[in-house]
Amino acid sequence: MALINKLFGKTKTLSQLTPQELRKEEILLTKQRDKLFKQIETISTDKQRIFEQGAKQKSPELRKALAQDFELKTQQQLMNARELNLRSKELLTVSRLRMVKENNAKGRALGRLNLTDKDVAKISGWIEDDAVSQDVYQDRLSALLDLGSQSDKDALAGAGLSQGGQELMNIWDELDRGGIKQDDAFAEADRAVRRRNASPADGEQ
């Protein structure tokens, strides 16, 4: 796997990688992830347009051509979605390792850095396995790095979703179930994120 080879296949060991090197890789992975996300959004829009065209057409030949385009777009979407899952897990890995190193440098014991070849093989396998979701991977990586305590989880919150971000995920889930209207959902999501990002001074006003 490209990331593991890049990080662990160097002459440097993991303990010798600097937070700056990890941060550089983190920025690169973020750009790659965002690009994939935009591609998936574009494909989704294209599929919607193709579907609507097919609904308006009465010619079997034209509908067949549109159906083929729809299938092709779906295949591209699935491939990009798999790649997005890989990049997201790679980004989480780099973010976690960087935060462990930064906290250890500040004198805070936060996880371990002495990863063995067996550990690296596990990480590689989990990243490549499509059946391992991002949530499952996050739990396994935390366990591998000995990041089980609540204080560790709090310290690593920046590598995942904030509480406001998690509230947004919950609102989207509720929207999927039909438990909230679109306009109400957006307003509630905006309030949740604003509330979580408000400073204490803002709350006192």
PDB file of N, CA and C in Angstrom, residues 100-150:
ATOM      1  N   VAL A 100       0.099  11.796  18.260  1.00  0.00           N
ATOM      2  CA  VAL A 100       0.824  11.038  19.282  1.00  0.00           C
ATOM      3  C   VAL A 100       2.214  11.623  19.472  1.00  0.00           C
ATOM      4  N   LYS A 101       2.900  11.872  18.361  1.00  0.00           N
ATOM      5  CA  LYS A 101       4.263  12.413  18.440  1.00  0.00           C
ATOM      6  C   LYS A 101       4.272  13.812  19.044  1.00  0.00           C
ATOM      7  N   GLU A 102       3.332  14.651  18.653  1.00  0.00           N
ATOM      8  CA  GLU A 102       3.288  16.016  19.181  1.00  0.00           C
ATOM      9  C   GLU A 102       3.028  16.024  20.683  1.00  0.00           C
ATOM     10  N   ASN A 103       2.111  15.169  21.126  1.00  0.00           N
ATOM     11  CA  ASN A 103       1.814  15.120  22.557  1.00  0.00           C
ATOM     12  C   ASN A 103       2.960  14.516  23.354  1.00  0.00           C
ATOM     13  N   ASN A 104       3.621  13.508  22.785  1.00  0.00           N
ATOM     14  CA  ASN A 104       4.776  12.932  23.472  1.00  0.00           C
ATOM     15  C   ASN A 104       5.912  13.944  23.582  1.00  0.00           C
ATOM     16  N   ALA A 105       6.064  14.774  22.543  1.00  0.00           N
ATOM     17  CA  ALA A 105       7.110  15.797  22.568  1.00  0.00           C
ATOM     18  C   ALA A 105       6.840  16.845  23.643  1.00  0.00           C
ATOM     19  N   LYS A 106       5.556  17.016  23.975  1.00  0.00           N
ATOM     20  CA  LYS A 106       5.183  17.986  25.009  1.00  0.00           C
ATOM     21  C   LYS A 106       5.187  17.356  26.403  1.00  0.00           C
ATOM     22  N   GLY A 107       5.617  16.101  26.468  1.00  0.00           N
ATOM     23  CA  GLY A 107       5.700  15.435  27.760  1.00  0.00           C
ATOM     24  C   GLY A 107       4.433  14.743  28.191  1.00  0.00           C
ATOM     25  N   ARG A 108       3.459  14.649  27.291  1.00  0.00           N
ATOM     26  CA  ARG A 108       2.210  13.964  27.624  1.00  0.00           C
ATOM     27  C   ARG A 108       2.257  12.556  27.050  1.00  0.00           C
ATOM     28  N   ALA A 109       2.119  11.571  27.901  1.00  0.00           N
ATOM     29  CA  ALA A 109       2.130  10.185  27.427  1.00  0.00           C
ATOM     30  C   ALA A 109       0.835   9.921  26.676  1.00  0.00           C
ATOM     31  N   LEU A 110       0.929   9.692  25.391  1.00  0.00           N
ATOM     32  CA  LEU A 110      -0.264   9.488  24.574  1.00  0.00           C
ATOM     33  C   LEU A 110       0.020   8.415  23.538  1.00  0.00           C
ATOM     34  N   GLY A 111      -0.256   7.155  23.894  1.00  0.00           N
ATOM     35  CA  GLY A 111      -0.060   6.076  22.948  1.00  0.00           C
ATOM     36  C   GLY A 111       1.399   5.687  22.790  1.00  0.00           C
ATOM     37  N   ARG A 112       1.622   4.698  21.933  1.00  0.00           N
ATOM     38  CA  ARG A 112       2.977   4.187  21.730  1.00  0.00           C
ATOM     39  C   ARG A 112       3.413   4.405  20.293  1.00  0.00           C
ATOM     40  N   LEU A 113       4.717   4.484  20.110  1.00  0.00           N
ATOM     41  CA  LEU A 113       5.279   4.695  18.780  1.00  0.00           C
ATOM     42  C   LEU A 113       6.099   3.508  18.293  1.00  0.00           C
ATOM     43  N   ASN A 114       6.325   2.541  19.160  1.00  0.00           N
ATOM     44  CA  ASN A 114       7.173   1.405  18.786  1.00  0.00           C
ATOM     45  C   ASN A 114       6.361   0.352  18.026  1.00  0.00           C
ATOM     46  N   LEU A 115       5.866   0.728  16.847  1.00  0.00           N
ATOM     47  CA  LEU A 115       5.090  -0.199  16.037  1.00  0.00           C
ATOM     48  C   LEU A 115       6.003  -1.245  15.412  1.00  0.00           C
ATOM     49  N   THR A 116       5.588  -2.494  15.487  1.00  0.00           N
ATOM     50  CA  THR A 116       6.360  -3.594  14.918  1.00  0.00           C
ATOM     51  C   THR A 116       5.945  -3.830  13.465  1.00  0.00           C
ATOM     52  N   ASP A 117       6.682  -4.697  12.783  1.00  0.00           N
ATOM     53  CA  ASP A 117       6.321  -5.056  11.410  1.00  0.00           C
ATOM     54  C   ASP A 117       4.927  -5.681  11.368  1.00  0.00           C
ATOM     55  N   LYS A 118       4.604  -6.437  12.406  1.00  0.00           N
ATOM     56  CA  LYS A 118       3.281  -7.060  12.483  1.00  0.00           C
ATOM     57  C   LYS A 118       2.197  -5.995  12.605  1.00  0.00           C
ATOM     58  N   ASP A 119       2.472  -4.953  13.403  1.00  0.00           N
ATOM     59  CA  ASP A 119       1.515  -3.856  13.547  1.00  0.00           C
ATOM     60  C   ASP A 119       1.285  -3.157  12.213  1.00  0.00           C
ATOM     61  N   VAL A 120       2.385  -2.901  11.504  1.00  0.00           N
ATOM     62  CA  VAL A 120       2.306  -2.220  10.207  1.00  0.00           C
ATOM     63  C   VAL A 120       1.510  -3.062   9.214  1.00  0.00           C
ATOM     64  N   ALA A 121       1.714  -4.376   9.244  1.00  0.00           N
ATOM     65  CA  ALA A 121       0.975  -5.274   8.356  1.00  0.00           C
ATOM     66  C   ALA A 121      -0.518  -5.224   8.665  1.00  0.00           C
ATOM     67  N   LYS A 122      -0.852  -5.135   9.950  1.00  0.00           N
ATOM     68  CA  LYS A 122      -2.260  -5.030  10.342  1.00  0.00           C
ATOM     69  C   LYS A 122      -2.879  -3.744   9.809  1.00  0.00           C
ATOM     70  N   ILE A 123      -2.162  -2.635  10.013  1.00  0.00           N
ATOM     71  CA  ILE A 123      -2.659  -1.341   9.543  1.00  0.00           C
ATOM     72  C   ILE A 123      -2.885  -1.379   8.037  1.00  0.00           C
ATOM     73  N   SER A 124      -1.923  -1.937   7.319  1.00  0.00           N
ATOM     74  CA  SER A 124      -1.997  -2.039   5.860  1.00  0.00           C
ATOM     75  C   SER A 124      -3.223  -2.831   5.439  1.00  0.00           C
ATOM     76  N   GLY A 125      -3.429  -3.971   6.101  1.00  0.00           N
ATOM     77  CA  GLY A 125      -4.563  -4.823   5.763  1.00  0.00           C
ATOM     78  C   GLY A 125      -5.894  -4.153   6.031  1.00  0.00           C
ATOM     79  N   TRP A 126      -5.992  -3.448   7.146  1.00  0.00           N
ATOM     80  CA  TRP A 126      -7.243  -2.757   7.491  1.00  0.00           C
ATOM     81  C   TRP A 126      -7.555  -1.646   6.504  1.00  0.00           C
ATOM     82  N   ILE A 127      -6.525  -0.928   6.073  1.00  0.00           N
ATOM     83  CA  ILE A 127      -6.742   0.162   5.119  1.00  0.00           C
ATOM     84  C   ILE A 127      -7.225  -0.390   3.781  1.00  0.00           C
ATOM     85  N   GLU A 128      -6.633  -1.501   3.344  1.00  0.00           N
ATOM     86  CA  GLU A 128      -6.969  -2.078   2.040  1.00  0.00           C
ATOM     87  C   GLU A 128      -8.306  -2.811   2.045  1.00  0.00           C
ATOM     88  N   ASP A 129      -8.765  -3.240   3.220  1.00  0.00           N
ATOM     89  CA  ASP A 129      -9.987  -4.041   3.315  1.00  0.00           C
ATOM     90  C   ASP A 129     -11.221  -3.146   3.222  1.00  0.00           C
ATOM     91  N   ASP A 130     -11.973  -3.260   2.130  1.00  0.00           N
ATOM     92  CA  ASP A 130     -13.172  -2.444   1.951  1.00  0.00           C
ATOM     93  C   ASP A 130     -14.227  -2.737   3.009  1.00  0.00           C
ATOM     94  N   ALA A 131     -14.194  -3.951   3.578  1.00  0.00           N
ATOM     95  CA  ALA A 131     -15.178  -4.328   4.586  1.00  0.00           C
ATOM     96  C   ALA A 131     -14.943  -3.616   5.915  1.00  0.00           C
ATOM     97  N   VAL A 132     -13.749  -3.064   6.088  1.00  0.00           N
ATOM     98  CA  VAL A 132     -13.432  -2.326   7.318  1.00  0.00           C
ATOM     99  C   VAL A 132     -13.818  -0.868   7.118  1.00  0.00           C
ATOM    100  N   SER A 133     -14.907  -0.465   7.755  1.00  0.00           N
ATOM    101  CA  SER A 133     -15.374   0.914   7.618  1.00  0.00           C
ATOM    102  C   SER A 133     -14.434   1.868   8.342  1.00  0.00           C
ATOM    103  N   GLN A 134     -14.630   3.165   8.101  1.00  0.00           N
ATOM    104  CA  GLN A 134     -13.782   4.159   8.750  1.00  0.00           C
ATOM    105  C   GLN A 134     -13.946   4.121  10.268  1.00  0.00           C
ATOM    106  N   ASP A 135     -15.182   3.904  10.735  1.00  0.00           N
ATOM    107  CA  ASP A 135     -15.421   3.848  12.179  1.00  0.00           C
ATOM    108  C   ASP A 135     -14.714   2.651  12.809  1.00  0.00           C
ATOM    109  N   VAL A 136     -14.826   1.482  12.152  1.00  0.00           N
ATOM    110  CA  VAL A 136     -14.168   0.276  12.663  1.00  0.00           C
ATOM    111  C   VAL A 136     -12.655   0.462  12.639  1.00  0.00           C
ATOM    112  N   TYR A 137     -12.159   1.045  11.554  1.00  0.00           N
ATOM    113  CA  TYR A 137     -10.715   1.274  11.439  1.00  0.00           C
ATOM    114  C   TYR A 137     -10.225   2.202  12.541  1.00  0.00           C
ATOM    115  N   GLN A 138     -11.000   3.245  12.811  1.00  0.00           N
ATOM    116  CA  GLN A 138     -10.612   4.191  13.861  1.00  0.00           C
ATOM    117  C   GLN A 138     -10.493   3.490  15.211  1.00  0.00           C
ATOM    118  N   ASP A 139     -11.449   2.609  15.515  1.00  0.00           N
ATOM    119  CA  ASP A 139     -11.407   1.868  16.779  1.00  0.00           C
ATOM    120  C   ASP A 139     -10.195   0.939  16.834  1.00  0.00           C
ATOM    121  N   ARG A 140      -9.931   0.240  15.734  1.00  0.00           N
ATOM    122  CA  ARG A 140      -8.804  -0.700  15.708  1.00  0.00           C
ATOM    123  C   ARG A 140      -7.469   0.032  15.811  1.00  0.00           C
ATOM    124  N   LEU A 141      -7.366   1.163  15.123  1.00  0.00           N
ATOM    125  CA  LEU A 141      -6.128   1.936  15.174  1.00  0.00           C
ATOM    126  C   LEU A 141      -5.894   2.484  16.574  1.00  0.00           C
ATOM    127  N   SER A 142      -6.967   2.941  17.210  1.00  0.00           N
ATOM    128  CA  SER A 142      -6.845   3.449  18.577  1.00  0.00           C
ATOM    129  C   SER A 142      -6.353   2.355  19.520  1.00  0.00           C
ATOM    130  N   ALA A 143      -6.903   1.149  19.348  1.00  0.00           N
ATOM    131  CA  ALA A 143      -6.487   0.031  20.190  1.00  0.00           C
ATOM    132  C   ALA A 143      -5.025  -0.329  19.936  1.00  0.00           C
ATOM    133  N   LEU A 144      -4.623  -0.305  18.670  1.00  0.00           N
ATOM    134  CA  LEU A 144      -3.247  -0.655  18.319  1.00  0.00           C
ATOM    135  C   LEU A 144      -2.251   0.347  18.889  1.00  0.00           C
ATOM    136  N   LEU A 145      -2.646   1.609  18.898  1.00  0.00           N
ATOM    137  CA  LEU A 145      -1.767   2.656  19.419  1.00  0.00           C
ATOM    138  C   LEU A 145      -1.949   2.872  20.917  1.00  0.00           C
ATOM    139  N   ASP A 146      -2.734   2.008  21.539  1.00  0.00           N
ATOM    140  CA  ASP A 146      -3.000   2.124  22.979  1.00  0.00           C
ATOM    141  C   ASP A 146      -3.607   3.476  23.324  1.00  0.00           C
ATOM    142  N   LEU A 147      -4.620   3.839  22.558  1.00  0.00           N
ATOM    143  CA  LEU A 147      -5.291   5.119  22.789  1.00  0.00           C
ATOM    144  C   LEU A 147      -6.687   4.862  23.340  1.00  0.00           C
ATOM    145  N   GLY A 148      -6.764   4.068  24.370  1.00  0.00           N
ATOM    146  CA  GLY A 148      -8.060   3.644  24.858  1.00  0.00           C
ATOM    147  C   GLY A 148      -8.698   4.522  25.902  1.00  0.00           C
ATOM    148  N   SER A 149      -7.928   5.282  26.644  1.00  0.00           N
ATOM    149  CA  SER A 149      -8.511   6.063  27.734  1.00  0.00           C
ATOM    150  C   SER A 149      -9.297   7.242  27.202  1.00  0.00           C
ATOM    151  N   GLN A 150     -10.234   7.739  28.005  1.00  0.00           N
ATOM    152  CA  GLN A 150     -11.060   8.859  27.593  1.00  0.00           C
ATOM    153  C   GLN A 150     -10.224  10.103  27.354  1.00  0.00           C
TER     154      GLN A 150
END
